[in-house]
Amino acid sequence: MLSQGPVPLIFEMGAPGRRAFSLPGGDVPEAVLPAGLRRETPPRLPEVSEGELVRHFTTLSNLNFGVDTGFYPLGSCTMKYNPKVFEVVARLPGLSGLHPYLPEELAQGALRIIHELERYLAEIAGLARVTMQPAAGAHGELVGVLLIRAYHESRGNPRQKILIPDSAHGTNPATAAMAGYEVVTLPSDARGGIDVGALEKAMDDTVAGLMLTNPNTLGLFDENIDVITGLVHGKGGLLYYDGANANAVMGYSRPGDMGFDVVHFNLHKTFATPHGGGGPGAGPVAVTAELAPYLPVPLVDFDGESYRLNYDLPRSIGRVRSFYGNFGVLVKAYAYIRSMGAAGLKQAAGDAVLNANYVMRHLQEYFDLPFDRACKHEFVLSGKRQKEKNGVRTLDMAKRLMDYGFHPPTVYFPLIVEEAMMIEPTETESKETLDRFIGACAAVANEARDEPEKVHGAPHTTPFGRMDETRAARQPDLRWR
Amino acid sequence: MYPENLRYTGEHEWIRVEGGSGVVGITHFAQDALGDVVYVELPETGRVVKAGEAFGAVESVKSVSDLYSPVGGTVTGVNAELAGRPELVNQDPYGEGWMIVIELADPGEADGLLSARAYQELLKEG
Amino acid sequence: MQYIPNTEADRQKMLADIGAASVEDLFADIPAFLRLTRELDLPPALSEMELVGHMTALAQAPPTCFLGGGCYDHFIPAVVDALVSRSEFYTAYTPYQPEISQGTLTAIYEFQTMIAELTGLDAANASMYDGASALAEAAVMAVRKTGRTRVAVAESVHPEYRRVLATYLAPRRVELVQLPYEGGITAAAAVDGTAAVLVQQPNFFGCLEDVGQLAGLARAAGALFIVSCDPVSLAVLKPPGAYGADIACGEGQSLGLPMSFGGPGLGFLAVRESLVRHLPGRMAGATVDNRGRRAFVLTMQAREQHIRREKAGSNICSNHALCALAATVHLSALGPAGLARVASLCAAKAAYASAAVNGVPGFRAAFAAPFFKEFVVKSDYPWEKVRCGLSRHNLAAGPELSRFYPELAGHFLVAVTEKRTRAEIDRLKTALREVASC
């Protein structure tokens, strides 16, 4: 049952002296830490019983909406179902209990998982080698652009600019800046792809590379991809593939074959590992043989007998985190690929694309569809009509969808579409669910026309109503006191 | 909406020149476009800025805009009140919502900026 | 395939509905020569039963763990996994829709509070990827805040963290100055003109730094003082905020997360009030909803990449929310008394282990400085021999240090958590004795 009263914080519960732990007595003498370094007052942590603790977090969990709760068509996030068996195998004590500095012979299974996952991802990308180190997509982007930088530096000049389409995720420009590059934004053309003329003009020998998501954030495959890669390579630049949308093409087309030099995958999108409420994910980066010498250390090599950590990469960009990556996440992605097999992965992409086109064709009657062509795994609608005619904004309609039991789509992204709604159904939803969602969207569009007030005030049936975000940002209250 | 005694920039800042100094803020149009201002990032006094150079940024909940100096000079004052009450930018953009005082390097520079009328023409053109 | 609901009949209905002949048709925009004409070269699909069998075969029961170096074998109460396994938490995305994400948002706010409490600082963010990237982001903050282009880092900071730091700072053309150690702790050195002084407490060798003195050096140089710390130790050791740290960060794996071969862990990052607007990453803040109830939202988002794009301080987009949730549950379960008890047990057992090892011929504690839960052993024997000797008793210690510090050949770390029993420590001693006698 959902609480309708105030939800207390864990700090507001319990009583001094109450506890939810039991620890053994000491079997060795107590040690004395130096007086000058000792803490004087204990940290104010909760003091609750285990039962109170469990109720509190169970209450909180009931206030959340996950993929297991309902349909989550959040564009660009690939909220596919997270199979339960992967949670079980990742928790096997012989995997989750391994220390990263174990002698290699005592961690052969773990090293094999990393090595084989590398081979699988290299095959899916159509590239040579893969680092598992990045903890997230953005982290993978950083590695990728640093690899591009290292490649150019080895040729005597890191170059100054990275080209990024105006439809890109915000992480792309932020990453390029973090890697020391100036960002040049490329406009999109009328079909939603890169404006090739603008690319031709921008591309010269000061440009280190182009970062591209393909299909892009409009859910559209760039039909000029071979022209684009030709233009960039022609001036000595490299091509970075943001794999956020890889779920649309796996098994159908490979970034390496398209001409990309660097690819990051989001294992938490394409390979079914859970998003965890915002992480942990994993962002492995695949590269051409030419870029492999610059990969972060270590890589996992196999000599035909045993697996070992290879730190011997003198031209490596270094490290972006400790140890070998989010191994627990890698295990789940590995298990996913082993469960699906080649045909299963291709089927997943095919059904993701079919489901998206199905929903798109049904919703274009109710909303503006700025790019009317077959989409890939997601598509972008515009709420312009509702805004202009009914004074109802996309945000309102998104909130109203919650009342129908659905998670809203991604809104106001990509930035190039006014009042954007980005919908990604994924392959793990049934036709019945899609039909119900289409029905709910149609109902909301009708309400926007006939009863705009109902939509303005939404959501009405969720445990909480709309938030005063201005207050939160003006007077930041970031901790309980 | 757009006082006659101010000068304006195409980036939606205003300046009110008093002697050798100018008070700078953002226009009614800018505050309205931003929505609820939640934070104003201002420079430290003593900073030397060029005309057109970013001297700070203004944030709303879901956006951020750079603030560009209308003129060149030295920042001699900042509106400390905005740290606790950023809403002043929305409520009183030409008064209590002012941002910085600049000692003008070239006292005549502000004359080259837009008049209230010219600025409004610019807004109409969109 | 049990995860894909579409049947062939569903597909045909949907295709007919949208006027497409086949699924392949929907891929017509991919130029034919870029389409894969063969199946991906991957192993055949496994059933769930086969998968469990395969993964179980890959799993390898680990030895008794005396390994340290930034990842530790602490006990995790059952309640932690029970709660983080609730799929309303783990199958949710980032809480961008606060009306239906109060579970995650409230937990983040509680996490931020706990980190601020532990570190003695004013505010913390919703978490980073790991301790190493948290330290690197802290250094980047200092560079942006001060406008200086040198950063001083103690050599006693985890070598992998320093490598990450170098990777993050190189494109900014920031010079990294290494501060040498003496007797296991950082020696006083000139840090003039640096944006920040970075130390670790307890440091990579397990030793306790003279953080008060180092804070003074940083302050005198006008540099920010950044401390990477072990959160378990903060139950008993002075919090960074109390000795002048401007930023505290570290690895939170010790707070209820399995070692998992090094990840996922949890980076935490806490700052003084004056630096809050410079924090990278997500933050949850309190507000009210339109029904007047206290609630939480992601706030101050205009700092972040999705709004500020190339002008953002960092490209970080996600956090390790589920790991932060685990830490929040773990800290709630332990409370102040439990965490202090864990810390005291670690310190006591480490002290006992150090004394035990010191009594074995050819092995001695390398440094005299006080330590918390791990310490460096100097051995007269080749590492291979020591490692094999430990393996024979189903024990592992380390890492061996010459891989990071060439001058420390024959040295290795021994970490002792509350999980290690006196009997296990005695077995470690026995194993080392055997190494010494054969």
PDB file of N, CA and C in Angstrom, chain A residues 377-426:
ATOM      1  N   HIS A 377      14.996   2.161 -33.682  1.00  0.00           N
ATOM      2  CA  HIS A 377      14.449   1.634 -32.424  1.00  0.00           C
ATOM      3  C   HIS A 377      13.665   2.672 -31.642  1.00  0.00           C
ATOM      4  N   GLU A 378      13.688   3.930 -32.091  1.00  0.00           N
ATOM      5  CA  GLU A 378      12.980   4.998 -31.380  1.00  0.00           C
ATOM      6  C   GLU A 378      12.586   6.065 -32.388  1.00  0.00           C
ATOM      7  N   PHE A 379      11.721   6.968 -31.962  1.00  0.00           N
ATOM      8  CA  PHE A 379      11.307   8.051 -32.854  1.00  0.00           C
ATOM      9  C   PHE A 379      10.966   9.264 -32.007  1.00  0.00           C
ATOM     10  N   VAL A 380      10.902  10.419 -32.680  1.00  0.00           N
ATOM     11  CA  VAL A 380      10.653  11.667 -31.976  1.00  0.00           C
ATOM     12  C   VAL A 380       9.394  12.324 -32.531  1.00  0.00           C
ATOM     13  N   LEU A 381       8.469  12.596 -31.627  1.00  0.00           N
ATOM     14  CA  LEU A 381       7.263  13.342 -31.969  1.00  0.00           C
ATOM     15  C   LEU A 381       7.414  14.759 -31.444  1.00  0.00           C
ATOM     16  N   SER A 382       6.547  15.640 -31.929  1.00  0.00           N
ATOM     17  CA  SER A 382       6.540  17.000 -31.403  1.00  0.00           C
ATOM     18  C   SER A 382       5.152  17.325 -30.874  1.00  0.00           C
ATOM     19  N   GLY A 383       5.129  17.975 -29.730  1.00  0.00           N
ATOM     20  CA  GLY A 383       3.858  18.414 -29.144  1.00  0.00           C
ATOM     21  C   GLY A 383       3.520  19.842 -29.542  1.00  0.00           C
ATOM     22  N   LYS A 384       4.074  20.286 -30.673  1.00  0.00           N
ATOM     23  CA  LYS A 384       3.902  21.664 -31.138  1.00  0.00           C
ATOM     24  C   LYS A 384       2.414  22.012 -31.328  1.00  0.00           C
ATOM     25  N   ARG A 385       1.706  21.074 -31.958  1.00  0.00           N
ATOM     26  CA  ARG A 385       0.285  21.278 -32.239  1.00  0.00           C
ATOM     27  C   ARG A 385      -0.474  21.569 -30.932  1.00  0.00           C
ATOM     28  N   GLN A 386      -0.258  20.730 -29.935  1.00  0.00           N
ATOM     29  CA  GLN A 386      -0.959  20.879 -28.661  1.00  0.00           C
ATOM     30  C   GLN A 386      -0.547  22.180 -27.969  1.00  0.00           C
ATOM     31  N   LYS A 387       0.722  22.544 -28.116  1.00  0.00           N
ATOM     32  CA  LYS A 387       1.194  23.766 -27.466  1.00  0.00           C
ATOM     33  C   LYS A 387       0.515  24.971 -28.112  1.00  0.00           C
ATOM     34  N   GLU A 388       0.507  24.989 -29.435  1.00  0.00           N
ATOM     35  CA  GLU A 388      -0.016  26.165 -30.133  1.00  0.00           C
ATOM     36  C   GLU A 388      -1.532  26.249 -30.055  1.00  0.00           C
ATOM     37  N   LYS A 389      -2.199  25.105 -30.236  1.00  0.00           N
ATOM     38  CA  LYS A 389      -3.667  25.151 -30.292  1.00  0.00           C
ATOM     39  C   LYS A 389      -4.317  25.113 -28.922  1.00  0.00           C
ATOM     40  N   ASN A 390      -3.718  24.344 -28.004  1.00  0.00           N
ATOM     41  CA  ASN A 390      -4.399  24.094 -26.734  1.00  0.00           C
ATOM     42  C   ASN A 390      -3.650  24.630 -25.519  1.00  0.00           C
ATOM     43  N   GLY A 391      -2.468  25.180 -25.751  1.00  0.00           N
ATOM     44  CA  GLY A 391      -1.684  25.676 -24.620  1.00  0.00           C
ATOM     45  C   GLY A 391      -1.220  24.575 -23.689  1.00  0.00           C
ATOM     46  N   VAL A 392      -1.163  23.367 -24.225  1.00  0.00           N
ATOM     47  CA  VAL A 392      -0.697  22.245 -23.414  1.00  0.00           C
ATOM     48  C   VAL A 392       0.713  21.893 -23.879  1.00  0.00           C
ATOM     49  N   ARG A 393       1.616  21.806 -22.950  1.00  0.00           N
ATOM     50  CA  ARG A 393       2.997  21.537 -23.332  1.00  0.00           C
ATOM     51  C   ARG A 393       3.298  20.035 -23.253  1.00  0.00           C
ATOM     52  N   THR A 394       4.374  19.669 -23.935  1.00  0.00           N
ATOM     53  CA  THR A 394       4.821  18.278 -23.906  1.00  0.00           C
ATOM     54  C   THR A 394       5.017  17.796 -22.477  1.00  0.00           C
ATOM     55  N   LEU A 395       5.553  18.686 -21.646  1.00  0.00           N
ATOM     56  CA  LEU A 395       5.768  18.307 -20.248  1.00  0.00           C
ATOM     57  C   LEU A 395       4.449  17.885 -19.595  1.00  0.00           C
ATOM     58  N   ASP A 396       3.402  18.637 -19.876  1.00  0.00           N
ATOM     59  CA  ASP A 396       2.094  18.313 -19.285  1.00  0.00           C
ATOM     60  C   ASP A 396       1.612  16.942 -19.756  1.00  0.00           C
ATOM     61  N   MET A 397       1.769  16.703 -21.042  1.00  0.00           N
ATOM     62  CA  MET A 397       1.284  15.428 -21.586  1.00  0.00           C
ATOM     63  C   MET A 397       2.119  14.267 -21.026  1.00  0.00           C
ATOM     64  N   ALA A 398       3.401  14.505 -20.878  1.00  0.00           N
ATOM     65  CA  ALA A 398       4.266  13.463 -20.308  1.00  0.00           C
ATOM     66  C   ALA A 398       3.810  13.125 -18.895  1.00  0.00           C
ATOM     67  N   LYS A 399       3.533  14.172 -18.131  1.00  0.00           N
ATOM     68  CA  LYS A 399       3.095  13.941 -16.746  1.00  0.00           C
ATOM     69  C   LYS A 399       1.738  13.209 -16.729  1.00  0.00           C
ATOM     70  N   ARG A 400       0.887  13.556 -17.676  1.00  0.00           N
ATOM     71  CA  ARG A 400      -0.437  12.943 -17.714  1.00  0.00           C
ATOM     72  C   ARG A 400      -0.352  11.442 -18.008  1.00  0.00           C
ATOM     73  N   LEU A 401       0.642  11.054 -18.790  1.00  0.00           N
ATOM     74  CA  LEU A 401       0.802   9.625 -19.091  1.00  0.00           C
ATOM     75  C   LEU A 401       1.011   8.788 -17.833  1.00  0.00           C
ATOM     76  N   MET A 402       1.578   9.418 -16.804  1.00  0.00           N
ATOM     77  CA  MET A 402       1.774   8.688 -15.540  1.00  0.00           C
ATOM     78  C   MET A 402       0.424   8.244 -14.976  1.00  0.00           C
ATOM     79  N   ASP A 403      -0.592   9.080 -15.142  1.00  0.00           N
ATOM     80  CA  ASP A 403      -1.907   8.723 -14.630  1.00  0.00           C
ATOM     81  C   ASP A 403      -2.471   7.491 -15.337  1.00  0.00           C
ATOM     82  N   TYR A 404      -1.975   7.240 -16.535  1.00  0.00           N
ATOM     83  CA  TYR A 404      -2.414   6.048 -17.276  1.00  0.00           C
ATOM     84  C   TYR A 404      -1.508   4.841 -16.978  1.00  0.00           C
ATOM     85  N   GLY A 405      -0.574   5.040 -16.048  1.00  0.00           N
ATOM     86  CA  GLY A 405       0.251   3.909 -15.628  1.00  0.00           C
ATOM     87  C   GLY A 405       1.515   3.699 -16.450  1.00  0.00           C
ATOM     88  N   PHE A 406       1.896   4.705 -17.240  1.00  0.00           N
ATOM     89  CA  PHE A 406       3.098   4.561 -18.052  1.00  0.00           C
ATOM     90  C   PHE A 406       4.174   5.539 -17.602  1.00  0.00           C
ATOM     91  N   HIS A 407       5.415   5.118 -17.759  1.00  0.00           N
ATOM     92  CA  HIS A 407       6.492   6.084 -17.565  1.00  0.00           C
ATOM     93  C   HIS A 407       6.504   7.001 -18.783  1.00  0.00           C
ATOM     94  N   PRO A 408       6.679   8.293 -18.596  1.00  0.00           N
ATOM     95  CA  PRO A 408       6.694   9.199 -19.756  1.00  0.00           C
ATOM     96  C   PRO A 408       7.896   8.925 -20.650  1.00  0.00           C
ATOM     97  N   PRO A 409       7.767   9.319 -21.923  1.00  0.00           N
ATOM     98  CA  PRO A 409       8.936   9.261 -22.802  1.00  0.00           C
ATOM     99  C   PRO A 409       9.952  10.341 -22.411  1.00  0.00           C
ATOM    100  N   THR A 410      11.109  10.309 -23.047  1.00  0.00           N
ATOM    101  CA  THR A 410      12.081  11.393 -22.882  1.00  0.00           C
ATOM    102  C   THR A 410      11.472  12.651 -23.509  1.00  0.00           C
ATOM    103  N   VAL A 411      11.566  13.769 -22.817  1.00  0.00           N
ATOM    104  CA  VAL A 411      10.961  14.995 -23.362  1.00  0.00           C
ATOM    105  C   VAL A 411      12.015  16.096 -23.520  1.00  0.00           C
ATOM    106  N   TYR A 412      11.736  17.006 -24.435  1.00  0.00           N
ATOM    107  CA  TYR A 412      12.609  18.153 -24.728  1.00  0.00           C
ATOM    108  C   TYR A 412      14.004  17.729 -25.154  1.00  0.00           C
ATOM    109  N   PHE A 413      14.107  16.566 -25.746  1.00  0.00           N
ATOM    110  CA  PHE A 413      15.354  16.099 -26.319  1.00  0.00           C
ATOM    111  C   PHE A 413      14.987  15.196 -27.493  1.00  0.00           C
ATOM    112  N   PRO A 414      15.670  15.268 -28.609  1.00  0.00           N
ATOM    113  CA  PRO A 414      16.786  16.167 -28.909  1.00  0.00           C
ATOM    114  C   PRO A 414      16.353  17.634 -29.007  1.00  0.00           C
ATOM    115  N   LEU A 415      17.326  18.498 -28.789  1.00  0.00           N
ATOM    116  CA  LEU A 415      17.041  19.926 -28.672  1.00  0.00           C
ATOM    117  C   LEU A 415      16.534  20.521 -29.981  1.00  0.00           C
ATOM    118  N   ILE A 416      16.797  19.833 -31.110  1.00  0.00           N
ATOM    119  CA  ILE A 416      16.433  20.419 -32.399  1.00  0.00           C
ATOM    120  C   ILE A 416      14.967  20.233 -32.739  1.00  0.00           C
ATOM    121  N   VAL A 417      14.226  19.480 -31.926  1.00  0.00           N
ATOM    122  CA  VAL A 417      12.794  19.330 -32.171  1.00  0.00           C
ATOM    123  C   VAL A 417      12.033  20.063 -31.072  1.00  0.00           C
ATOM    124  N   GLU A 418      11.149  20.972 -31.496  1.00  0.00           N
ATOM    125  CA  GLU A 418      10.369  21.730 -30.535  1.00  0.00           C
ATOM    126  C   GLU A 418       9.416  20.791 -29.787  1.00  0.00           C
ATOM    127  N   GLU A 419       9.311  20.988 -28.493  1.00  0.00           N
ATOM    128  CA  GLU A 419       8.377  20.195 -27.666  1.00  0.00           C
ATOM    129  C   GLU A 419       8.529  18.686 -27.943  1.00  0.00           C
ATOM    130  N   ALA A 420       9.763  18.245 -27.961  1.00  0.00           N
ATOM    131  CA  ALA A 420      10.060  16.870 -28.372  1.00  0.00           C
ATOM    132  C   ALA A 420       9.576  15.831 -27.362  1.00  0.00           C
ATOM    133  N   MET A 421       9.132  14.704 -27.926  1.00  0.00           N
ATOM    134  CA  MET A 421       8.815  13.503 -27.146  1.00  0.00           C
ATOM    135  C   MET A 421       9.524  12.361 -27.846  1.00  0.00           C
ATOM    136  N   MET A 422      10.414  11.699 -27.135  1.00  0.00           N
ATOM    137  CA  MET A 422      11.240  10.683 -27.767  1.00  0.00           C
ATOM    138  C   MET A 422      10.841   9.332 -27.184  1.00  0.00           C
ATOM    139  N   ILE A 423      10.354   8.458 -28.048  1.00  0.00           N
ATOM    140  CA  ILE A 423       9.724   7.218 -27.584  1.00  0.00           C
ATOM    141  C   ILE A 423      10.508   6.003 -28.056  1.00  0.00           C
ATOM    142  N   GLU A 424      10.888   5.168 -27.117  1.00  0.00           N
ATOM    143  CA  GLU A 424      11.643   3.955 -27.434  1.00  0.00           C
ATOM    144  C   GLU A 424      10.975   2.779 -26.741  1.00  0.00           C
ATOM    145  N   PRO A 425      10.211   1.983 -27.490  1.00  0.00           N
ATOM    146  CA  PRO A 425       9.454   0.916 -26.825  1.00  0.00           C
ATOM    147  C   PRO A 425      10.313  -0.281 -26.388  1.00  0.00           C
ATOM    148  N   THR A 426      11.391  -0.556 -27.079  1.00  0.00           N
ATOM    149  CA  THR A 426      12.248  -1.752 -26.933  1.00  0.00           C
ATOM    150  C   THR A 426      11.531  -3.016 -27.409  1.00  0.00           C
TER     151      THR A 426
END
